[in-house]
Coordinates of C-alpha atoms and ligand atoms in Angstrom, one line a residue:
M1363 CA 22.7 -3.4 -47.1
S1364 CA 22.4 -5.1 -50.5
N1365 CA 24.7 -3.2 -52.8
Q1366 CA 26.8 -5.1 -55.3
N1367 CA 29.9 -3.4 -54.1
D1368 CA 30.5 -5.1 -50.7
K1369 CA 32.5 -2.2 -49.2
I1370 CA 31.3 -0.8 -46.0
V1371 CA 30.9 2.9 -45.3
F1372 CA 30.5 4.3 -41.8
S1373 CA 30.1 7.8 -40.5
G1374 CA 28.6 9.6 -37.6
A1375 CA 27.8 13.1 -36.2
Q1376 CA 27.1 14.2 -32.7
P1377 CA 23.6 15.3 -31.8
T1378 CA 24.6 18.7 -30.4
G1379 CA 23.0 21.9 -31.6
S1380 CA 21.7 21.8 -35.2
L1381 CA 23.2 20.7 -38.5
T1382 CA 25.3 23.4 -40.2
L1383 CA 26.1 24.1 -43.9
G1384 CA 29.6 22.8 -43.0
N1385 CA 28.2 19.5 -41.8
Y1386 CA 26.0 19.3 -44.9
I1387 CA 28.7 20.1 -47.5
G1388 CA 31.6 18.5 -45.7
A1389 CA 29.8 15.3 -44.7
V1390 CA 26.1 14.6 -45.2
K1391 CA 25.8 15.6 -48.8
N1392 CA 28.5 13.0 -49.6
W1393 CA 26.8 10.3 -47.6
K1394 CA 23.9 10.6 -50.0
T1395 CA 26.2 10.0 -52.9
L1396 CA 27.8 7.0 -51.3
E1397 CA 24.5 5.2 -50.6
K1398 CA 24.2 4.4 -54.3
E1399 CA 27.4 2.4 -54.4
Y1400 CA 28.2 1.1 -50.9
N1401 CA 26.6 -0.5 -47.9
C1402 CA 26.4 2.5 -45.5
L1403 CA 25.8 2.9 -41.8
Y1404 CA 25.1 6.4 -40.6
C1405 CA 25.0 6.8 -36.9
I1406 CA 23.9 9.5 -34.4
V1407 CA 26.8 9.2 -32.0
D1408 CA 24.9 10.2 -28.9
S1409 CA 27.4 8.5 -26.5
H1410 CA 30.1 10.8 -27.8
S1411 CA 28.0 13.8 -26.9
L1412 CA 28.1 12.8 -23.2
T1413 CA 31.7 14.0 -23.1
V1414 CA 30.4 17.6 -22.5
R1415 CA 27.8 18.6 -19.9
H1416 CA 24.3 18.6 -21.2
D1417 CA 20.7 19.0 -20.2
P1418 CA 19.0 15.6 -20.4
K1419 CA 15.6 16.9 -21.6
E1420 CA 17.1 19.1 -24.2
F1421 CA 19.5 16.4 -25.3
N1422 CA 16.7 13.9 -25.8
K1423 CA 14.9 16.4 -28.1
T1424 CA 18.0 17.4 -30.0
S1425 CA 18.9 13.7 -30.6
L1426 CA 15.6 13.0 -32.3
S1427 CA 15.7 16.2 -34.2
F1428 CA 19.2 15.3 -35.5
L1429 CA 18.1 12.0 -36.8
V1430 CA 15.2 13.7 -38.6
Q1431 CA 17.7 16.2 -40.0
Y1432 CA 19.8 13.3 -41.4
L1433 CA 16.6 11.9 -43.1
A1434 CA 15.6 15.4 -44.3
S1435 CA 19.1 15.8 -45.9
G1436 CA 17.9 13.1 -48.2
L1437 CA 19.4 9.9 -46.8
D1438 CA 17.3 6.9 -47.8
P1439 CA 16.3 4.8 -44.8
D1440 CA 15.9 1.8 -47.1
K1441 CA 19.4 2.0 -48.5
N1442 CA 21.3 3.0 -45.3
I1443 CA 21.4 1.8 -41.8
I1444 CA 20.5 4.8 -39.7
Y1445 CA 20.5 4.5 -35.9
F1446 CA 21.6 5.8 -32.5
Q1447 CA 25.0 4.6 -31.2
S1448 CA 23.7 4.0 -27.7
H1449 CA 21.2 1.5 -29.0
V1450 CA 24.0 -0.9 -30.0
P1451 CA 25.9 -1.7 -26.8
Q1452 CA 28.8 -3.4 -28.7
H1453 CA 30.2 0.1 -29.5
A1454 CA 31.0 0.5 -25.8
E1455 CA 32.2 -3.1 -25.5
L1456 CA 34.7 -2.8 -28.4
S1457 CA 35.7 0.7 -27.1
W1458 CA 37.0 -0.9 -23.9
V1459 CA 39.0 -3.6 -25.8
L1460 CA 40.5 -1.0 -28.1
G1461 CA 41.2 1.4 -25.2
C1462 CA 43.4 -1.4 -23.8
N1463 CA 45.4 -1.2 -27.0
T1464 CA 45.7 2.6 -27.2
Y1465 CA 48.5 4.6 -25.5
I1466 CA 47.7 7.7 -23.3
G1467 CA 50.4 9.5 -25.3
E1468 CA 48.5 9.0 -28.5
L1469 CA 45.3 10.4 -27.0
N1470 CA 47.1 13.4 -25.4
R1471 CA 48.3 14.4 -28.9
M1472 CA 44.8 14.7 -30.4
T1473 CA 44.1 18.3 -31.3
Q1474 CA 40.3 18.0 -30.7
F1475 CA 41.1 16.8 -27.1
K1476 CA 43.4 19.8 -26.6
D1477 CA 40.8 22.2 -28.1
K1478 CA 37.9 20.8 -26.1
S1479 CA 39.9 20.7 -22.8
E1480 CA 40.7 24.4 -23.4
K1481 CA 37.0 25.1 -24.0
H1482 CA 35.6 23.0 -21.1
K1483 CA 38.2 23.7 -18.4
D1484 CA 35.9 22.8 -15.6
N1485 CA 35.1 19.3 -17.1
I1486 CA 38.1 17.6 -18.6
N1487 CA 36.7 14.2 -18.0
S1488 CA 38.2 10.9 -19.1
G1489 CA 35.6 10.5 -21.8
L1490 CA 37.0 13.5 -23.5
L1491 CA 40.4 11.9 -23.6
T1492 CA 39.1 8.5 -24.8
Y1493 CA 36.6 9.9 -27.3
P1494 CA 38.8 8.8 -30.3
V1495 CA 38.8 5.2 -29.0
L1496 CA 35.0 5.1 -29.1
M1497 CA 35.2 6.6 -32.6
A1498 CA 37.6 3.8 -33.6
A1499 CA 35.2 1.3 -32.1
D1500 CA 32.3 2.8 -34.2
I1501 CA 34.2 2.3 -37.4
L1502 CA 35.9 -1.0 -36.7
L1503 CA 32.8 -2.7 -35.3
Y1504 CA 31.4 -2.8 -38.8
K1505 CA 34.7 -3.5 -40.5
A1506 CA 34.2 -0.2 -42.4
N1507 CA 36.4 0.4 -45.4
L1508 CA 35.5 4.1 -46.1
V1509 CA 34.8 6.9 -43.6
P1510 CA 33.3 10.1 -45.1
V1511 CA 34.3 13.0 -42.8
G1512 CA 35.4 16.6 -43.0
E1513 CA 39.1 17.5 -42.6
D1514 CA 38.9 18.1 -38.8
Q1515 CA 38.4 14.3 -38.3
K1516 CA 41.5 13.2 -40.2
Q1517 CA 43.7 12.9 -37.1
H1518 CA 41.1 10.7 -35.4
L1519 CA 40.9 8.5 -38.4
E1520 CA 44.7 8.1 -38.5
L1521 CA 44.6 6.9 -34.9
T1522 CA 41.8 4.5 -35.8
R1523 CA 44.1 3.0 -38.5
D1524 CA 47.0 2.7 -36.0
I1525 CA 44.8 1.0 -33.5
A1526 CA 43.4 -1.4 -36.1
N1527 CA 46.9 -2.3 -37.4
R1528 CA 48.1 -2.8 -33.8
F1529 CA 45.2 -5.1 -33.0
N1530 CA 45.7 -7.1 -36.3
N1531 CA 49.4 -7.5 -35.5
L1532 CA 48.9 -8.7 -32.0
Y1533 CA 45.8 -10.9 -32.4
G1534 CA 45.6 -11.8 -36.1
E1535 CA 43.9 -10.2 -39.1
T1536 CA 40.6 -8.9 -37.8
F1537 CA 39.9 -5.4 -39.1
P1538 CA 40.2 -3.9 -42.6
I1539 CA 42.2 -0.6 -42.4
P1540 CA 39.6 2.2 -43.0
E1541 CA 40.3 5.0 -45.5
P1542 CA 39.1 8.6 -45.1
H1543 CA 36.7 9.8 -47.8
M1544 CA 36.8 13.6 -48.1
P1545 CA 35.3 15.9 -50.7
K1546 CA 38.0 17.5 -52.9
V1547 CA 36.3 20.8 -52.5
G1548 CA 34.4 21.7 -49.3
A1549 CA 36.0 19.5 -46.7
R1550 CA 36.4 22.6 -44.6
I1551 CA 33.7 25.2 -44.9
M1552 CA 34.7 28.3 -43.0
S1553 CA 32.9 30.6 -40.6
L1554 CA 31.3 33.5 -42.5
Q1555 CA 32.5 35.9 -39.8
E1556 CA 36.0 34.6 -39.3
P1557 CA 36.9 32.8 -42.6
T1558 CA 40.2 31.4 -41.2
K1559 CA 38.2 29.3 -38.7
K1560 CA 35.9 26.4 -39.6
M1561 CA 32.2 26.9 -39.6
S1562 CA 31.1 25.2 -36.4
K1563 CA 27.7 24.4 -34.8
S1564 CA 29.0 25.5 -31.4
D1565 CA 30.4 28.9 -32.5
E1566 CA 29.4 31.6 -30.1
N1567 CA 28.9 34.0 -33.0
V1568 CA 25.8 32.6 -34.8
N1569 CA 26.3 34.9 -37.7
G1570 CA 29.3 32.9 -38.8
T1571 CA 27.3 29.7 -39.1
I1572 CA 24.4 28.8 -41.4
F1573 CA 22.1 26.2 -39.9
L1574 CA 20.1 24.0 -42.2
M1575 CA 17.1 25.0 -40.1
D1576 CA 17.7 28.8 -40.6
S1577 CA 14.8 30.7 -42.3
E1578 CA 15.4 32.1 -45.8
D1579 CA 15.6 35.6 -44.4
V1580 CA 18.2 34.7 -41.9
I1581 CA 20.3 32.9 -44.5
M1582 CA 20.2 35.9 -46.8
K1583 CA 21.2 38.2 -43.9
K1584 CA 24.0 36.1 -42.8
M1585 CA 25.4 35.8 -46.3
K1586 CA 25.1 39.5 -47.0
R1587 CA 27.1 40.1 -43.8
A1588 CA 29.8 37.6 -44.6
V1589 CA 33.3 39.0 -44.0
T1590 CA 35.3 39.4 -47.2
D1591 CA 38.1 41.8 -48.0
S1592 CA 38.8 45.1 -49.7
E1593 CA 40.0 43.7 -53.1
N1594 CA 36.5 43.5 -54.5
N1595 CA 37.7 41.0 -57.0
V1596 CA 36.2 37.4 -57.1
V1597 CA 39.3 35.2 -57.1
Y1598 CA 39.8 31.8 -55.5
R1599 CA 42.9 32.1 -53.5
D1600 CA 44.1 31.6 -49.9
E1601 CA 44.9 35.3 -49.4
Q1602 CA 41.1 36.0 -49.8
P1603 CA 39.7 33.4 -47.4
G1604 CA 36.2 34.9 -47.1
V1605 CA 35.7 35.1 -50.9
K1606 CA 37.3 31.6 -51.4
N1607 CA 34.7 30.2 -48.9
L1608 CA 31.7 31.8 -50.7
I1609 CA 33.0 30.4 -54.0
T1610 CA 33.4 27.0 -52.5
I1611 CA 29.9 27.0 -51.0
H1612 CA 28.5 28.2 -54.4
S1613 CA 30.3 25.6 -56.4
R1614 CA 29.4 22.7 -54.1
L1615 CA 25.7 23.6 -54.0
A1616 CA 25.1 24.7 -57.6
G1617 CA 27.1 21.7 -58.8
I1618 CA 29.4 23.7 -61.0
S1619 CA 33.2 23.9 -60.9
I1620 CA 35.2 26.6 -59.0
D1621 CA 36.4 28.0 -62.3
E1622 CA 32.9 28.3 -63.6
V1623 CA 31.9 30.3 -60.5
V1624 CA 34.9 32.6 -60.8
A1625 CA 34.2 33.2 -64.5
Q1626 CA 30.5 34.0 -63.7
Y1627 CA 31.6 36.8 -61.4
E1628 CA 34.4 38.3 -63.4
G1629 CA 34.1 42.1 -63.2
K1630 CA 31.3 41.9 -60.7
G1631 CA 31.5 42.9 -57.1
Y1632 CA 31.2 40.8 -53.9
G1633 CA 27.5 42.0 -53.5
A1634 CA 26.4 39.9 -56.4
L1635 CA 28.4 36.8 -55.3
K1636 CA 26.9 37.1 -51.8
K1637 CA 23.4 37.5 -52.9
D1638 CA 23.5 34.7 -55.5
T1639 CA 25.3 32.4 -53.2
A1640 CA 22.5 33.0 -50.6
E1641 CA 20.0 32.1 -53.2
V1642 CA 21.8 28.9 -54.2
V1643 CA 21.9 27.9 -50.5
I1644 CA 18.2 28.7 -50.0
E1645 CA 17.2 26.8 -53.1
S1646 CA 19.2 23.7 -52.2
L1647 CA 17.9 23.7 -48.6
R1648 CA 14.2 24.1 -49.6
P1649 CA 13.6 20.3 -50.0
F1650 CA 15.4 19.8 -46.7
K1651 CA 12.9 22.0 -44.8
D1652 CA 9.8 20.4 -46.4
R1653 CA 11.1 16.9 -45.6
Y1654 CA 12.0 17.9 -42.0
N1655 CA 8.4 19.0 -41.4
E1656 CA 7.0 15.9 -43.0
Y1657 CA 9.1 13.5 -40.8
M1658 CA 8.4 15.5 -37.7
N1659 CA 4.7 15.0 -38.3
N1660 CA 5.2 11.3 -38.7
L1661 CA 7.3 10.3 -35.7
D1662 CA 6.0 6.7 -35.5
Y1663 CA 7.6 6.2 -38.9
V1664 CA 10.8 7.8 -37.7
E1665 CA 10.9 5.5 -34.6
N1666 CA 10.4 2.6 -36.9
I1667 CA 13.5 3.7 -39.0
Y1668 CA 15.9 3.9 -36.0
K1669 CA 14.6 0.8 -34.4
K1670 CA 15.1 -1.2 -37.6
G1671 CA 18.5 0.4 -38.1
A1672 CA 19.6 -0.5 -34.6
K1673 CA 18.5 -4.1 -35.1
R1674 CA 20.5 -4.5 -38.3
A1675 CA 23.5 -2.8 -36.8
Y1676 CA 23.3 -5.0 -33.7
E1677 CA 23.5 -8.2 -35.8
L1678 CA 26.6 -6.9 -37.8
A1679 CA 28.2 -5.7 -34.5
E1680 CA 27.7 -9.0 -32.8
D1681 CA 29.4 -10.9 -35.6
T1682 CA 32.5 -8.7 -35.3
M1683 CA 32.4 -8.9 -31.4
T1684 CA 32.2 -12.7 -31.6
L1685 CA 35.4 -12.7 -33.6
V1686 CA 37.1 -10.1 -31.4
R1687 CA 36.3 -11.9 -28.2
K1688 CA 37.7 -15.1 -29.7
R1689 CA 40.8 -13.4 -31.0
I1690 CA 41.7 -11.9 -27.5
G1691 CA 40.9 -15.2 -25.7
L1692 CA 37.7 -14.5 -23.9
I1693 CA 35.6 -17.6 -23.1
Q1694 CA 32.7 -17.7 -25.7
K1695 CA 29.2 -17.1 -24.3
Ligands
ATP554 P1 31.5 21.3 -33.5 O1 32.1 22.3 -34.4 O2 30.5 21.9 -32.5 O3 32.6 20.5 -32.8 P2 30.8 20.1 -35.9 O4 30.0 21.1 -36.6 O5 32.3 19.8 -36.2 O6 30.7 20.3 -34.3 P3 30.4 17.2 -35.9 O7 29.2 16.4 -35.4 O8 31.6 17.1 -35.0 O9 30.0 18.7 -36.0 O10 30.7 16.8 -37.4 C1 29.9 16.1 -38.3 C2 30.6 16.0 -39.6 O11 30.7 17.2 -40.3 C3 32.1 15.5 -39.5 O12 32.3 14.6 -40.5 C4 32.9 16.8 -39.7 O13 34.1 16.5 -40.2 C5 32.0 17.5 -40.7 N1 32.2 19.0 -40.6 C6 32.0 19.7 -39.5 N2 32.2 21.0 -39.7 C7 32.6 21.1 -41.0 C8 33.0 22.2 -41.8 N3 33.0 23.4 -41.4 N4 33.3 21.9 -43.1 C9 33.3 20.7 -43.6 N5 32.9 19.6 -42.8 C10 32.6 19.8 -41.6
LTN555 N1 34.2 12.5 -34.0 C1 33.3 12.8 -35.1 C2 31.9 12.1 -35.0 C3 32.1 10.6 -35.0 C4 32.5 9.9 -36.2 C5 32.5 8.5 -35.8 C6 32.7 10.2 -37.5 C7 32.0 9.7 -34.0 N2 32.3 8.5 -34.4 C8 32.9 7.5 -36.7 C9 33.0 9.2 -38.4 C10 33.1 7.9 -38.0 C11 33.1 14.3 -35.0 O1 33.3 14.9 -34.0 N3 32.7 14.9 -36.1

């Protein structure tokens, strides 16, 4: 953390399933851009994943693979602090303090809580309800100024801001109020099969989701099967959500504007758009796959990265907790 700009960036993703094109375009790709300018912490929020039932052996493997997928996405371990949430116990400590300053009514209103309760009816545990408090703790523990997330996390971030303001008003200025950082285009990549729903790593229909680990053949097949409409006219508008989604993906990965993509396909059918977009995806993910394999063959190095990350995060977290404990009147250790 040695950038001239002293602003802090924090973000995280849960180690469940495998990274999707939505995660990549909506979040991770922007993390890479931010590392040049800011001091960034990117965290695998493994404690958050415990809110749904899991198989310990599988979870252990997936967590490591996730960290490697972050690295393979191009995040530089020398420029960013990359670590596992559970390795820094202050996340849980601050979560308790903030939970005592969060109302149940606020938590009940969270749409992710409502969705997940609906999905996991047999396990509506208290962690699912207090999930956003732990997320607020993640962010405030490092006094983060910017939080790069996709659109689905906006509500959680607003709650984080409310909690920070409340704490500051009650106990004195402690936390900066964090701002969301969302890509202007691509903050919500849609399912290829149901383009009115976000692309999700836990979607039952795997054809709707492109995983960064998918083979080139699979990517091509999924793209060719993408649901569009009967207009056969490449236009970027809400009434054609499937086509709009393909244009967005194409634009974000090829690094050209929406208008340029649309102009390129004027008078051409959806077939060309789908095939070319698949190629753009394949091309931009090629370095990802090579790097993934390289890191997986060098797990000692990977271990070194997350241990070093946790050590640096711990020091920053302890500074904030020392202040928080003092502010709320706990006897200093
Ligand atoms: P799930 O859908 O299974 O709940 P997820 O794919 O949303 O999981 P997370 O770990 O919750 O994955 O999200 C990691 C980051 O990726 C978050 O910042 C989130 O906002 C972003 N993100 C997730 N899906 C999309 C999407 N379809 N488009 C853009 N950004 C996304
Ligand atoms: N809730 C987020 C993951 C997450 C996060 C965070 C994102 C946990 N803590 C802190 C940004 C900052 C999700 O489900 N995508």
